[in-house]
Coordinates of C-alpha atoms and ligand atoms in Angstrom, one line a residue:
Chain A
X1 CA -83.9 16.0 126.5
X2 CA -82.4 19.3 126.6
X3 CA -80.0 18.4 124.5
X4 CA -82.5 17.4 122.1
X5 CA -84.0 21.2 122.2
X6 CA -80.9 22.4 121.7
X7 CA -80.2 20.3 118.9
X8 CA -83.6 21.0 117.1
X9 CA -83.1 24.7 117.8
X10 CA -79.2 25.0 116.4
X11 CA -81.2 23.6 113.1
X12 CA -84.2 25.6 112.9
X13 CA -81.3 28.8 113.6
X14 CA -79.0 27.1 110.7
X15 CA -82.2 26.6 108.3
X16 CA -83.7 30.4 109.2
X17 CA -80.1 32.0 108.1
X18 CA -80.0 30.0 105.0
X19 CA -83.6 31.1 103.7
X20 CA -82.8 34.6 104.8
X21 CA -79.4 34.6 102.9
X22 CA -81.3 33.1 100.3
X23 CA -83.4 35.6 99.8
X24 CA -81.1 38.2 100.3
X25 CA -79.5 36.8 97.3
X26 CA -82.2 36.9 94.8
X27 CA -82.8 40.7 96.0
X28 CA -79.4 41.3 95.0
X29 CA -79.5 39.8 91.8
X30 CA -82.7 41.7 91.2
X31 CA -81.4 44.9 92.4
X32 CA -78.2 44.5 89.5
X33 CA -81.1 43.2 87.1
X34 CA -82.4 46.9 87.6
X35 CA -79.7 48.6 87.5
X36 CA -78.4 46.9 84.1
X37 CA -81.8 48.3 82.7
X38 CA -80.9 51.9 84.2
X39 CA -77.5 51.9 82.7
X40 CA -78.4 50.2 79.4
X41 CA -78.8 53.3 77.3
X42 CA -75.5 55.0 78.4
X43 CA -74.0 51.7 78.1
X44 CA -74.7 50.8 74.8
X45 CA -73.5 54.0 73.9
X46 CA -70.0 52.4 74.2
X47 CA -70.6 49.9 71.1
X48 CA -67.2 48.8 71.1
X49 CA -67.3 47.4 74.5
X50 CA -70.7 45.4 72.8
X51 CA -69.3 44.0 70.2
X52 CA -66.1 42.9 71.4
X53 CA -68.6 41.0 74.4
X54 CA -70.7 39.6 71.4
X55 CA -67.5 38.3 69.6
X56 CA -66.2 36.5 73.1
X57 CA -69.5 35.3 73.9
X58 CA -71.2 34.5 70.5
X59 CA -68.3 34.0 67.6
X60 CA -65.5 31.9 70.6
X61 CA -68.5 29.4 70.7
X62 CA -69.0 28.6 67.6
X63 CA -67.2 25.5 67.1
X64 CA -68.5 24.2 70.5
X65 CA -71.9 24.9 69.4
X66 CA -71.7 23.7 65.7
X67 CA -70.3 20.0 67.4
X68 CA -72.6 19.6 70.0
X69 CA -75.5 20.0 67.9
X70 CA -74.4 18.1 64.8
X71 CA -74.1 15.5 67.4
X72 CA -77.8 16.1 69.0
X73 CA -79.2 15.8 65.7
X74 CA -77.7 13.0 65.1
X75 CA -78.6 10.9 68.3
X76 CA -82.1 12.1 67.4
X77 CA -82.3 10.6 64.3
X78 CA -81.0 7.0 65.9
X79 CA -82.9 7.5 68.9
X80 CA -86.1 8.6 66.4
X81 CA -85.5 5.3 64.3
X82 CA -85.5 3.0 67.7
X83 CA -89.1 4.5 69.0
X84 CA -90.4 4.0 66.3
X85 CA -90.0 1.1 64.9
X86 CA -93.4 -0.2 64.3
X87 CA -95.7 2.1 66.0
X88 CA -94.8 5.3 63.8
X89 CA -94.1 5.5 60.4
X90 CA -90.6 6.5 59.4
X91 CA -91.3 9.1 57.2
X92 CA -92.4 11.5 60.3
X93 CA -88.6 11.0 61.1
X94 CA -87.9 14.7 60.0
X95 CA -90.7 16.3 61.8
X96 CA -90.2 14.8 65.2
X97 CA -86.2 15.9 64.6
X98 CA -87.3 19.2 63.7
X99 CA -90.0 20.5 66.7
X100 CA -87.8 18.5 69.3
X101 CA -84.8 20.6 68.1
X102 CA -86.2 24.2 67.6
X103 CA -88.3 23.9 70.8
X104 CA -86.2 22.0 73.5
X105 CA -83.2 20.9 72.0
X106 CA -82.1 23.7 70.4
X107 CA -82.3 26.7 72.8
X108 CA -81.7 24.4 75.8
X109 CA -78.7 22.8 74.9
X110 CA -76.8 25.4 73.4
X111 CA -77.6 27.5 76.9
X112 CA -76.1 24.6 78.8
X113 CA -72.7 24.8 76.8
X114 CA -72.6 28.4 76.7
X115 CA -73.4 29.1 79.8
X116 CA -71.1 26.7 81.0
X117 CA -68.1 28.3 78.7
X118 CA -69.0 32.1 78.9
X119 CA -71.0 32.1 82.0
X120 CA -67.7 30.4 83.4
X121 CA -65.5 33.4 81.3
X122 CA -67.4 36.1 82.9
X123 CA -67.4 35.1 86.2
X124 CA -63.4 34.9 86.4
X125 CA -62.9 37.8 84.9
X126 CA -64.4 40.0 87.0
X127 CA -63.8 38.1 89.8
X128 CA -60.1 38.8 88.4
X129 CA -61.2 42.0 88.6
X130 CA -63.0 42.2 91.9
X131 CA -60.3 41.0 94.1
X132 CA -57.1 43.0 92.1
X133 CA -59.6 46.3 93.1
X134 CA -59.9 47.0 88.7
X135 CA -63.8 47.2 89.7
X136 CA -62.8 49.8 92.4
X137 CA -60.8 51.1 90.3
X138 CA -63.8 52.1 87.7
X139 CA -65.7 53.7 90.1
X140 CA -62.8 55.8 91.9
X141 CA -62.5 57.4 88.1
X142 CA -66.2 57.7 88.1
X143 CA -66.9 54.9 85.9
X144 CA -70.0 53.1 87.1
X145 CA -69.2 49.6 86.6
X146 CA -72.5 47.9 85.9
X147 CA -72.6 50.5 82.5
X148 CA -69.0 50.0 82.1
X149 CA -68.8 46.0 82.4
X150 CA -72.3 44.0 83.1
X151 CA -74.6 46.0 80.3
X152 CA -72.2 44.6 77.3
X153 CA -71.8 41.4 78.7
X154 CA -75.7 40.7 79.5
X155 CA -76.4 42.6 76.0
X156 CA -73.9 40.3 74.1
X157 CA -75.2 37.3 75.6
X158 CA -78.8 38.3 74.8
X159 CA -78.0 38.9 71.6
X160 CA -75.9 36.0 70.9
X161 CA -78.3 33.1 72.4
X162 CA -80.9 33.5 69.8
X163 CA -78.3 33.6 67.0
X164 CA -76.4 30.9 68.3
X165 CA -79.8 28.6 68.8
X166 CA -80.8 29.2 65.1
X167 CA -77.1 27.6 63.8
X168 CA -77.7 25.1 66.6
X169 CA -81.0 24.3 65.5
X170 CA -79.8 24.1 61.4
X171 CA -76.9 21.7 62.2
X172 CA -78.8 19.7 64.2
X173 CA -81.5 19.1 61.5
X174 CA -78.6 18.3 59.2
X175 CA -77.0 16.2 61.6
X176 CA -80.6 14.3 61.6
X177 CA -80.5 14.0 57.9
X178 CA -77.0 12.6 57.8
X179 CA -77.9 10.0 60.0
X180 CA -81.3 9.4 58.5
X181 CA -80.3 8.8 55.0
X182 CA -76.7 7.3 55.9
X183 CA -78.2 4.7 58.5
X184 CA -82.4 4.4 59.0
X185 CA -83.0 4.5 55.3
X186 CA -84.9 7.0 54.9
X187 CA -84.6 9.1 51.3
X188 CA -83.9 12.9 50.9
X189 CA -87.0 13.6 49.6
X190 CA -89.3 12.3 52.7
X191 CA -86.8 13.7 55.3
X192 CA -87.5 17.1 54.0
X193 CA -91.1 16.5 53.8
X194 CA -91.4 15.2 56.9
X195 CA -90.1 18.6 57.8
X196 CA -92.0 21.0 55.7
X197 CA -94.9 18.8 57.0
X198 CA -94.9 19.7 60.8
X199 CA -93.0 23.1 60.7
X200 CA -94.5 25.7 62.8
X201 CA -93.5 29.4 63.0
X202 CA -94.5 29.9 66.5
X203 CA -92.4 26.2 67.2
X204 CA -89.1 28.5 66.3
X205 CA -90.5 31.6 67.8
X206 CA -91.1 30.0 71.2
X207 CA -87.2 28.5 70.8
X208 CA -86.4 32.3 69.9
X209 CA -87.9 34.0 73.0
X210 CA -86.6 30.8 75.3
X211 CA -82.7 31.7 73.9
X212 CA -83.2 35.2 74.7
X213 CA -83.8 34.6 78.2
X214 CA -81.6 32.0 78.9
X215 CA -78.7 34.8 77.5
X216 CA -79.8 37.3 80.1
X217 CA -79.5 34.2 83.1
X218 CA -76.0 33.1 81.2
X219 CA -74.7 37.3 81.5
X220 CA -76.3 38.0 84.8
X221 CA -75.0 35.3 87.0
X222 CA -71.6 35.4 85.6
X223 CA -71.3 39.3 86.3
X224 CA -73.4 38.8 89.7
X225 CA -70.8 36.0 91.0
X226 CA -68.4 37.5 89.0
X227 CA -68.7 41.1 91.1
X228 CA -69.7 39.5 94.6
X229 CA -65.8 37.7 94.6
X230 CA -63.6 38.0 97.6
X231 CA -60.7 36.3 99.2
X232 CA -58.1 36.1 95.7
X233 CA -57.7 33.2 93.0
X234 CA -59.5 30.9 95.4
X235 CA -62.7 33.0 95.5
X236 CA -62.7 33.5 92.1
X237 CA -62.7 29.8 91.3
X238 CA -65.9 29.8 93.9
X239 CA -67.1 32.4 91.9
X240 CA -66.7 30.6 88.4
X241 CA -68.2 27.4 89.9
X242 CA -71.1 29.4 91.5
X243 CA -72.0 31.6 87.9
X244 CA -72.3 27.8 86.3
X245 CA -74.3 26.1 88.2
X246 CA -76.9 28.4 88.7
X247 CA -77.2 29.5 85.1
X248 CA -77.7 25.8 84.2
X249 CA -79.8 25.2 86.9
X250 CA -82.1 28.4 86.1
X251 CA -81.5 27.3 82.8
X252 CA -83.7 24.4 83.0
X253 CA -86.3 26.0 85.5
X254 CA -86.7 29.2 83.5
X255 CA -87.2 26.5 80.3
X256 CA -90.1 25.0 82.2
X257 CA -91.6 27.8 83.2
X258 CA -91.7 30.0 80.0
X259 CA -92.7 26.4 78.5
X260 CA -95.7 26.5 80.2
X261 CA -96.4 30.3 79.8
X262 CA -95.2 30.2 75.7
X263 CA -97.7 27.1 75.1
X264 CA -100.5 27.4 77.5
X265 CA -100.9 31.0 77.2
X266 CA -99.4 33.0 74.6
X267 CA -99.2 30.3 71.9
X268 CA -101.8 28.0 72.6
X269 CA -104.4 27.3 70.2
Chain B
X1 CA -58.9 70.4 101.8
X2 CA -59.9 67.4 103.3
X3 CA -61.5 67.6 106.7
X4 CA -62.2 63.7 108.4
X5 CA -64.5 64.2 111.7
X6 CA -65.0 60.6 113.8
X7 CA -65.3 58.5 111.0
X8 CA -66.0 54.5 111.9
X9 CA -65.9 51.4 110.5
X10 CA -66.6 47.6 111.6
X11 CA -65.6 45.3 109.1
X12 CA -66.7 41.6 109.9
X13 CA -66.3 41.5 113.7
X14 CA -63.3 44.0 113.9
X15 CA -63.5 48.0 114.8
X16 CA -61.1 48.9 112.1
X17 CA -62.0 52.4 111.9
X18 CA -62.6 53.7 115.2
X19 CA -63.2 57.6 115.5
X20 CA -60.8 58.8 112.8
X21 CA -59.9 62.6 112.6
X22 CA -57.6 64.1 110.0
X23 CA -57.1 67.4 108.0
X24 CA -55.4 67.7 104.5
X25 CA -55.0 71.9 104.2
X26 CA -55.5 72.8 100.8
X27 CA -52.0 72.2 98.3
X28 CA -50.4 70.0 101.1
X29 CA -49.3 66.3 101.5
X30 CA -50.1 64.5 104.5
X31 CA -48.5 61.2 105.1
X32 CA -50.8 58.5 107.1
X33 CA -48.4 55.7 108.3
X34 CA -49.5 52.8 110.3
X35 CA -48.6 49.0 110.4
X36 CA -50.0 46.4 107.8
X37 CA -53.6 46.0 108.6
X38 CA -54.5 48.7 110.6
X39 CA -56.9 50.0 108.0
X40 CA -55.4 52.6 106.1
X41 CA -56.5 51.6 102.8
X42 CA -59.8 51.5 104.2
X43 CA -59.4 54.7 104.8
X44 CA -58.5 55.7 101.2
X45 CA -61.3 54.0 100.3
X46 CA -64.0 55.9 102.4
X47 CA -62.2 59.1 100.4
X48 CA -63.6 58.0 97.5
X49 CA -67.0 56.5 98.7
X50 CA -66.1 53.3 97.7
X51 CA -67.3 52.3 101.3
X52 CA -69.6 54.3 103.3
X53 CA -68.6 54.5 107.0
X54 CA -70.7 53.5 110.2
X55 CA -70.5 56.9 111.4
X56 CA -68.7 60.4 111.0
X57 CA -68.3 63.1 107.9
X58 CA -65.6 63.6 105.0
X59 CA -65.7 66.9 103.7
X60 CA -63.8 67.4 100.9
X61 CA -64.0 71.5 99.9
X62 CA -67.0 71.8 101.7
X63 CA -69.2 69.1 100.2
X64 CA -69.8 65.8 102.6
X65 CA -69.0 63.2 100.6
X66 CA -70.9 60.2 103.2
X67 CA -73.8 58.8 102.1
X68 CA -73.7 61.3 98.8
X69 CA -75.6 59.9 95.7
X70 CA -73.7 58.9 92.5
X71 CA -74.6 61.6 90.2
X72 CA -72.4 64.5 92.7
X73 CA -70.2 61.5 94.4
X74 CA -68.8 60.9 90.9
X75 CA -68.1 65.2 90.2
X76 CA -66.1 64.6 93.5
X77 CA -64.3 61.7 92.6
X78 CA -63.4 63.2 88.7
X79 CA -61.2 65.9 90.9
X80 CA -59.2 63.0 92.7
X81 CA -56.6 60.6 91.1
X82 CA -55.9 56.9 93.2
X83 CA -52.7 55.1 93.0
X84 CA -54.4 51.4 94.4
X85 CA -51.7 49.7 96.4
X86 CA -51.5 46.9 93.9
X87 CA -51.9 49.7 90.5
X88 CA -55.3 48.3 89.7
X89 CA -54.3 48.6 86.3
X90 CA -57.0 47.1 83.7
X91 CA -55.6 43.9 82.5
X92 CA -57.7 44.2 79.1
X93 CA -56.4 46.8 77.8
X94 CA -53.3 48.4 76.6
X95 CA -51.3 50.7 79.0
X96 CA -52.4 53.7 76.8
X97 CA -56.1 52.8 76.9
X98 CA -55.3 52.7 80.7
X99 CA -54.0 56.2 81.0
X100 CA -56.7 57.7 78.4
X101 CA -59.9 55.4 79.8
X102 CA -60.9 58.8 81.8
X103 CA -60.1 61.0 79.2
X104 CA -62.8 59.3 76.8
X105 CA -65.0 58.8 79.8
X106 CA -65.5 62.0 81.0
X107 CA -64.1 64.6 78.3
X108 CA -64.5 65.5 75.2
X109 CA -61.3 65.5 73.8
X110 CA -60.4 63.9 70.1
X111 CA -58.5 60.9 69.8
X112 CA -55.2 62.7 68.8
X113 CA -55.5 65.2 72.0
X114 CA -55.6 62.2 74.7
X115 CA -52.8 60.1 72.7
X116 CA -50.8 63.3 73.4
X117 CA -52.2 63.5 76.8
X118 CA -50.7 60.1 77.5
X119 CA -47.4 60.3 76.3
X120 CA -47.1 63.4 78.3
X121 CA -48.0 61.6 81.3
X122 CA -46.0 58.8 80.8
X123 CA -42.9 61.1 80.2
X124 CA -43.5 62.8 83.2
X125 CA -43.4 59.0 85.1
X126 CA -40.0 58.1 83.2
X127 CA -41.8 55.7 81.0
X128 CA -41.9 57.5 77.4
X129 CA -43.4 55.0 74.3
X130 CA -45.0 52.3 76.4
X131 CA -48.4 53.0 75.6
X132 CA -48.9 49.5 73.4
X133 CA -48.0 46.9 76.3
X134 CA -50.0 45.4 78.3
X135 CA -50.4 45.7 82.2
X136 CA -48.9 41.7 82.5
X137 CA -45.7 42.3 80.8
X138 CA -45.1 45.2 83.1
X139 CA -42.8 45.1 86.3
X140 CA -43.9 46.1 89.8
X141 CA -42.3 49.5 89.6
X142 CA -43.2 49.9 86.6
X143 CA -46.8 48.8 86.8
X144 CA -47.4 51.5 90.3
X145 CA -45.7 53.9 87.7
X146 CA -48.6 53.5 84.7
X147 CA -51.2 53.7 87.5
X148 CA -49.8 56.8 88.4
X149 CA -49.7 58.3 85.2
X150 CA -53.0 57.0 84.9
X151 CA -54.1 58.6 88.6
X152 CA -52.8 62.4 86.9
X153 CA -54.4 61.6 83.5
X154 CA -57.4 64.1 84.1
X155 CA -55.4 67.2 86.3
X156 CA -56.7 66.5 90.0
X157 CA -57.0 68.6 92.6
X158 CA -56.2 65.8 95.0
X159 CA -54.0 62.6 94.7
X160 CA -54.6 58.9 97.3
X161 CA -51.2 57.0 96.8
X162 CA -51.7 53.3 98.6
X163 CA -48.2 52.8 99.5
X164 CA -46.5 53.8 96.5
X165 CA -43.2 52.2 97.2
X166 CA -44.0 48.8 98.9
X167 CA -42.1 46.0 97.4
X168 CA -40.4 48.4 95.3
X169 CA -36.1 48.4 95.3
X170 CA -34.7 51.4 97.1
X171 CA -33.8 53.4 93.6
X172 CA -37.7 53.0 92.1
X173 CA -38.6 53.9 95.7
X174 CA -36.6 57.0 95.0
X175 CA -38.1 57.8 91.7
X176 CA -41.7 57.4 92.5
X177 CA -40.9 59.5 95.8
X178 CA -39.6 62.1 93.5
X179 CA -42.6 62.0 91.3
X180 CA -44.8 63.0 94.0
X181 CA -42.7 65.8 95.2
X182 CA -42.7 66.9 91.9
X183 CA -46.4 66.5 91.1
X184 CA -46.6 68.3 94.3
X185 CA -45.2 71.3 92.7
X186 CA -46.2 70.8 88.8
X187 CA -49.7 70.6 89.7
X188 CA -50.5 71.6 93.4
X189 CA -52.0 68.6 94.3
X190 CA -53.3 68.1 97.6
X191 CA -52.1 64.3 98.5
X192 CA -52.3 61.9 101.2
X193 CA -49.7 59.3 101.2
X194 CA -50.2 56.0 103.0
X195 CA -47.1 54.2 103.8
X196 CA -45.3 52.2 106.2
X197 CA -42.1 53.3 104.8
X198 CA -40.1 55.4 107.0
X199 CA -37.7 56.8 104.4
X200 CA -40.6 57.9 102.2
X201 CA -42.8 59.4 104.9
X202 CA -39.8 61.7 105.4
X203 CA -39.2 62.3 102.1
X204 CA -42.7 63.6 100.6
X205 CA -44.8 64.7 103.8
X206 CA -45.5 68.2 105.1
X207 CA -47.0 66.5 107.8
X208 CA -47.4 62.6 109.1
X209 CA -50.3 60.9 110.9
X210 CA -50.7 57.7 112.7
X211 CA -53.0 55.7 112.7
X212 CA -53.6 52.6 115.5
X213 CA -56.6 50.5 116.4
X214 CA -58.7 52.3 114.2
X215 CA -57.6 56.4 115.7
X216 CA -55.0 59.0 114.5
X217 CA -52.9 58.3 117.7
X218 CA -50.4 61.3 116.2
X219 CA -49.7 64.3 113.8
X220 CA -47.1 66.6 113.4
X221 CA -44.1 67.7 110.9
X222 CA -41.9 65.6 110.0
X223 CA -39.6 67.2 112.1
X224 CA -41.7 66.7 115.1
X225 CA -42.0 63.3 114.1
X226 CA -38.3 63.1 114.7
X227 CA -38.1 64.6 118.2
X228 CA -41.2 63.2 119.9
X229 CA -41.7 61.5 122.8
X230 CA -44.6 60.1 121.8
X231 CA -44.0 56.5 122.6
X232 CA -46.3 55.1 119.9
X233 CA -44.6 57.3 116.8
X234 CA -41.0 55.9 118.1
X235 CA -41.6 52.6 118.0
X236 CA -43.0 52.7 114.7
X237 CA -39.8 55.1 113.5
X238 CA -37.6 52.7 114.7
X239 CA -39.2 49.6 113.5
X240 CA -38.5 48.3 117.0
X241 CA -41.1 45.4 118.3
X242 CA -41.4 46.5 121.7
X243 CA -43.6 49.3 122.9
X244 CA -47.1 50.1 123.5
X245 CA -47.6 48.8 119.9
X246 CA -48.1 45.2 120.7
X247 CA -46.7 42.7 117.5
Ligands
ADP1 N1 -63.9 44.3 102.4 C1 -63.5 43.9 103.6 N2 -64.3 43.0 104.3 C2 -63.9 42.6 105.6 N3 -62.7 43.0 106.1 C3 -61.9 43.9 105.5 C4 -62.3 44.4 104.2 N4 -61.3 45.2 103.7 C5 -60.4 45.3 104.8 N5 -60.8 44.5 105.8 C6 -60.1 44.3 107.1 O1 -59.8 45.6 107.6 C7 -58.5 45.7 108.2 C8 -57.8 46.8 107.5 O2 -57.5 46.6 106.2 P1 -56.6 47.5 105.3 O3 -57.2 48.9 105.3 O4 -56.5 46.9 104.0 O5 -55.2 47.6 106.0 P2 -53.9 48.4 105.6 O6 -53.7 49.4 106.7 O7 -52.8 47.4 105.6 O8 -54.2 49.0 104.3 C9 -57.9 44.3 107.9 O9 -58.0 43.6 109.1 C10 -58.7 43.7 106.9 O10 -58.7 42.3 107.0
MG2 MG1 -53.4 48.7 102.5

């Protein structure tokens, strides 16, 4: 019996320290959320430091982006085909591509590789930096180190996302129409009908606004593991792991969320 | 001059700074010497308010740099050049963006002025022309030297060195000793020197301190260093593992 109480009361005391330590955490991350918007002005003063973060982040991924989504597009287009069959009429094959791409597709899946590659990048490099004492380093000269290294890296990757969606989004349609004409039979003509049919502005917009948050996630948790390292190459592998899988997983909740906001709220009809 | 009154630490479950008090008199070098983990570059690193302490003051000419907010802690910090026990040297960039990163932070002097800013520092650290490598193709010696050059970049008032010559051969030892003696005299830095090495201690202090379980247990010359009786300061002089230290 009483070692029954003692049992339930070692995990009540385990589950109190892991909400509390969870909650510590998401003030943390809050708190370097702020501070990246204190330091952004001074920080984008140093351009350079911007634009070498938007080549790592945004011009490294191309390639990774251009295959996965030529491949997305095309498993739409098969996948497209199979549904419907004989309940939908092929020639809505190019519309259906099209809004799944710009609104979910698109935005979500290029945020899942990129966040995985640069979220991943950031995360051991300051974490590099963390343990070899560069990060003290900055601020012993004075040099505050969210302006210095978190404000280029969350800019880059803001700006990048959106960008990097709307070549996703492009190659996946074409990957669609490769695979539409090539295999399902469908001509050129109503392909590209089927997408001028069902195109809406707000459809891309929403995918737009979606990529731009998913940057900031991507940037913030890679400099926010990145910087809370310790204990050498091993923490910084913790570190790299960490940055992924919550970006991912925010990712997908954030997409859900701002889902419901974007199309109940803002663009609803 | 830097003036340390009581100054504690707890780290995790250990007391590793436990009521430290130290004086650095203006233009001097004072040598704080003290075996591997007894929290001398925690120390160094309270200097610079890159931890706060639990308790106790560091006045550095006058101005209390505990619990001071960025804006003045960084006005202090611009008169003080670190040598970081491992150099801490920026892997990204080149070893002349290293030396010059203050110089573009913080002054406003053209491109041409801080490349010949840098190559002045870098001669006066025996390393002339290196200023397009990169930190990973660098040697231990000569890595602790860039940092150096980098610590002097901006003139400072005051100069940290985290053991400067651990894990460096006895001749670099001898060169980077020499370099503070003589940056000691170019520039009338005031210095503290952390070190374990005996040789060194000897070599650049006016004065040596030691530290153990988390207190300055002694201070005096050099000289008086020498000749104590001071059972703790012998031990650690003669590397010996018995004493009141216990290994
Ligand atoms: N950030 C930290 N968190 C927890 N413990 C630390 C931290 N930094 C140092 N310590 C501990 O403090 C003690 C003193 O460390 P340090 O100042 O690096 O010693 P040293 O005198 O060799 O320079 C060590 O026991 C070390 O493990
Ligand atoms: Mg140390």
């Amino acid at each position: 019996m009483a070692d029954d109480d003692s049992l339930t009361l070692r995990t009540y005391e385990a589950a109190r320290t892991r909400v509390l330590d969870s909650i510590a955490e998401v003030g943390r991350i809050t708190l370097l959320v702020i501070d990246t918007f204190r330091h952004s002005l001074r920080g984008l003063r140093a351009f350079r430091l911007v634009v070498d973060q938007m080549h790592m982040i945004g011009v490294q991924s191309l390639m990774l982006v251009f295959i996965v989504s030529l491949f997305t597009g095309a498993v739409s287009a098969v996948q497209a085909a199979y549904q419907f069959s004989t309940v939908v009429p092929l020639k809505y094959i190019g519309s259906v591509i099209l809004r799944s791409v710009i609104i979910e597709l698109g935005p979500v899946l290029t945020a899942l590789i990129v966040g995985g590659r640069v979220g991943a990048a950031i995360a051991a490099e300051l974490g590099t930096m963390r343990v070899t004492e560069q990060v003290d380093a900055l601020e012993s000269m004075a040099i505050n180190p969210v302006r210095y290294l978190v404000v280029p890296r969350v800019v880059g990757a803001i700006v990048m996302l959106p960008l990097l969606t709307i070549l996703a989004n492009t190659i996946a349609v074409f990957g669609g129409y490769v695979v539409a004409v090539t295999s399902v039979g469908v001509s050129t003509h109503t392909y590209v009908t089927g997408l001028k049919q069902f195109f809406f502005m707000k459809d891309l917009w929403s995918g737009l606004i979606k990529a731009v948050f998913f940057g900031g996630i991507i940037g913030w948790m890679g400099c926010y593991y990145g910087f809370r390292t310790e204990g050498g190459a091993e923490g910084v592998g913790v570190a790299t792991t960490r940055a992924v899988v919550s970006s991912c997983v925010l990712v997908l909740v954030s997409d859900y969320v701002l889902a419901n906001v974007l199309f109940r709220f803002i663009f609803a009809e | 001059m830097i003036r340390i009154r009581g100054l504690k630490k707890k780290l995790g479950a250990k007391q590793v700074l436990n009521g430290v008090d130290l004086d650095v008199p203006q233009g001097r070098t004072v040598v704080v010497m003290g075996r591997s983990g007894t929290g001398k570059s925690v120390l160094l690193k309270h200097i610079m308010g890159l931890m706060q302490p639990d308790e106790g003051s560091i006045e550095v000419d006058d101005t209390d740099v505990v619990g001071l907010k960025e804006g003045p802690l960084n006005e202090v910090r611009k008169r003080f050049g670190f040598l970081f026990q491992g150099a801490a040297l920026f892997d990204s960039m080149t070893v002349g963006e290293n030396i010059g990163i203050t110089l573009r932070e913080h002054t406003r002097m053209t491109e041409s002025q801080i490349r010949e800013r840098v190559a002045e520092r870098l001669e006066w650290v025996g390393m002339t022309g290196i200023e397009d490598m990169k930190p990973a193709s660098l040697s231990g010696g000569m890595r602790k030297r860039v940092g150096l050059a980098r610590a002097i970049a901006m003139d400072p008032a005051y100069m940290l060195y985290d053991e400067p010559t651990t894990g460096l051969d006895p001749i670099m030892s001898d060169v980077i000793n020499r370099l503070i003696r003589s940056l000691q005299q170019r520039i009338g830095v005031t210095s503290i020197v952390v070190t374990h090495d005996m040789n060194s201690a000897y070599h650049v202090g006016d004065e040596l301190a030691m530290l153990h379980d988390g207190r300055v247990v002694f201070t005096g010359t050099p000289d008086e260093a020498r000749s104590t009786s001071d059972a703790f300061v012998r031990q650690f002089i003669e590397g010996s593992s018995e004493g009141p230290i216990r290994v």
